[in-house]
Amino acid sequence: MKKTLLWMIGFYRRYLSGIKGGSTCIYYPTCSQYATEAIEKYGALKGSFLAAKRILRCHPFAKGGYDPVP
């Protein structure tokens, strides 16, 4: 499961992230990098949960900035 999720994130980063236009992530590391690090560190279940929480925090009114994986 972990390898599948990491493959899907890699596919998104290589082929799909450029399609959405010139928007940039307001967080550092980017949401996809955050998801990759969280899944590698905590496994598929908890890493996916942390990544989903991070994506939900990403909205036009968020401050953004440095937000590492806990």
PDB file of C-alpha atoms in Angstrom:
ATOM      1  CA  MET A   1       0.000   0.000   0.000  1.00  0.00           C
ATOM      2  CA  LYS A   2       2.814   2.373   0.917  1.00  0.00           C
ATOM      3  CA  LYS A   3       4.581   1.843  -2.418  1.00  0.00           C
ATOM      4  CA  THR A   4       1.335   2.390  -4.323  1.00  0.00           C
ATOM      5  CA  LEU A   5       0.665   5.697  -2.573  1.00  0.00           C
ATOM      6  CA  LEU A   6       4.221   6.888  -3.168  1.00  0.00           C
ATOM      7  CA  TRP A   7       3.946   5.895  -6.833  1.00  0.00           C
ATOM      8  CA  MET A   8       0.679   7.848  -7.180  1.00  0.00           C
ATOM      9  CA  ILE A   9       2.253  10.949  -5.613  1.00  0.00           C
ATOM     10  CA  GLY A  10       5.260  10.615  -7.924  1.00  0.00           C
ATOM     11  CA  PHE A  11       2.967  10.295 -10.936  1.00  0.00           C
ATOM     12  CA  TYR A  12       1.079  13.407  -9.863  1.00  0.00           C
ATOM     13  CA  ARG A  13       4.298  15.377  -9.380  1.00  0.00           C
ATOM     14  CA  ARG A  14       5.741  14.365 -12.769  1.00  0.00           C
ATOM     15  CA  TYR A  15       2.720  14.498 -15.026  1.00  0.00           C
ATOM     16  CA  LEU A  16      -0.227  16.310 -13.452  1.00  0.00           C
ATOM     17  CA  SER A  17       1.078  19.135 -11.270  1.00  0.00           C
ATOM     18  CA  GLY A  18       2.181  21.194 -14.281  1.00  0.00           C
ATOM     19  CA  ILE A  19      -1.258  21.018 -15.876  1.00  0.00           C
ATOM     20  CA  LYS A  20      -2.970  23.068 -13.186  1.00  0.00           C
ATOM     21  CA  GLY A  21      -1.207  26.242 -14.270  1.00  0.00           C
ATOM     22  CA  GLY A  22       1.122  28.697 -12.626  1.00  0.00           C
ATOM     23  CA  SER A  23      -0.183  28.305  -9.105  1.00  0.00           C
ATOM     24  CA  THR A  24       2.415  27.536  -6.490  1.00  0.00           C
ATOM     25  CA  CYS A  25       2.094  25.941  -3.100  1.00  0.00           C
ATOM     26  CA  ILE A  26       1.951  28.400  -0.204  1.00  0.00           C
ATOM     27  CA  TYR A  27       3.625  25.898   2.102  1.00  0.00           C
ATOM     28  CA  TYR A  28       7.184  24.647   2.266  1.00  0.00           C
ATOM     29  CA  PRO A  29       7.645  21.747   1.698  1.00  0.00           C
ATOM     30  CA  THR A  30       4.962  21.467  -0.960  1.00  0.00           C
ATOM     31  CA  CYS A  31       1.886  19.380  -0.200  1.00  0.00           C
ATOM     32  CA  SER A  32       3.067  16.507  -2.389  1.00  0.00           C
ATOM     33  CA  GLN A  33       6.510  16.496  -0.775  1.00  0.00           C
ATOM     34  CA  TYR A  34       4.865  16.663   2.663  1.00  0.00           C
ATOM     35  CA  ALA A  35       2.687  13.659   1.760  1.00  0.00           C
ATOM     36  CA  THR A  36       5.707  11.703   0.541  1.00  0.00           C
ATOM     37  CA  GLU A  37       7.669  12.415   3.722  1.00  0.00           C
ATOM     38  CA  ALA A  38       4.695  11.634   5.981  1.00  0.00           C
ATOM     39  CA  ILE A  39       3.995   8.303   4.270  1.00  0.00           C
ATOM     40  CA  GLU A  40       7.672   7.319   4.360  1.00  0.00           C
ATOM     41  CA  LYS A  41       7.974   8.261   8.046  1.00  0.00           C
ATOM     42  CA  TYR A  42       4.637   7.040   9.455  1.00  0.00           C
ATOM     43  CA  GLY A  43       3.366   4.493   6.943  1.00  0.00           C
ATOM     44  CA  ALA A  44       0.349   4.459   4.643  1.00  0.00           C
ATOM     45  CA  LEU A  45      -2.456   5.022   7.147  1.00  0.00           C
ATOM     46  CA  LYS A  46      -1.112   7.729   9.459  1.00  0.00           C
ATOM     47  CA  GLY A  47       0.911   9.352   6.656  1.00  0.00           C
ATOM     48  CA  SER A  48      -2.183   9.620   4.463  1.00  0.00           C
ATOM     49  CA  PHE A  49      -4.131  11.093   7.382  1.00  0.00           C
ATOM     50  CA  LEU A  50      -1.451  13.748   7.958  1.00  0.00           C
ATOM     51  CA  ALA A  51      -1.315  14.532   4.229  1.00  0.00           C
ATOM     52  CA  ALA A  52      -5.103  14.908   4.061  1.00  0.00           C
ATOM     53  CA  LYS A  53      -5.048  17.290   7.046  1.00  0.00           C
ATOM     54  CA  ARG A  54      -2.363  19.346   5.324  1.00  0.00           C
ATOM     55  CA  ILE A  55      -4.310  19.524   2.051  1.00  0.00           C
ATOM     56  CA  LEU A  56      -7.424  20.653   3.940  1.00  0.00           C
ATOM     57  CA  ARG A  57      -5.391  23.504   5.495  1.00  0.00           C
ATOM     58  CA  CYS A  58      -4.406  24.696   2.031  1.00  0.00           C
ATOM     59  CA  HIS A  59      -6.873  27.436   1.081  1.00  0.00           C
ATOM     60  CA  PRO A  60      -6.670  31.078  -0.084  1.00  0.00           C
ATOM     61  CA  PHE A  61      -6.877  32.456   3.468  1.00  0.00           C
ATOM     62  CA  ALA A  62      -4.079  30.295   4.925  1.00  0.00           C
ATOM     63  CA  LYS A  63      -0.814  31.987   5.886  1.00  0.00           C
ATOM     64  CA  GLY A  64       1.359  29.239   4.502  1.00  0.00           C
ATOM     65  CA  GLY A  65       5.076  29.139   5.310  1.00  0.00           C
ATOM     66  CA  TYR A  66       7.316  26.428   6.697  1.00  0.00           C
ATOM     67  CA  ASP A  67       5.306  23.384   7.828  1.00  0.00           C
ATOM     68  CA  PRO A  68       7.425  20.245   8.273  1.00  0.00           C
ATOM     69  CA  VAL A  69       6.158  16.735   8.945  1.00  0.00           C
ATOM     70  CA  PRO A  70       5.869  16.309  12.740  1.00  0.00           C
TER      71      PRO A  70
END
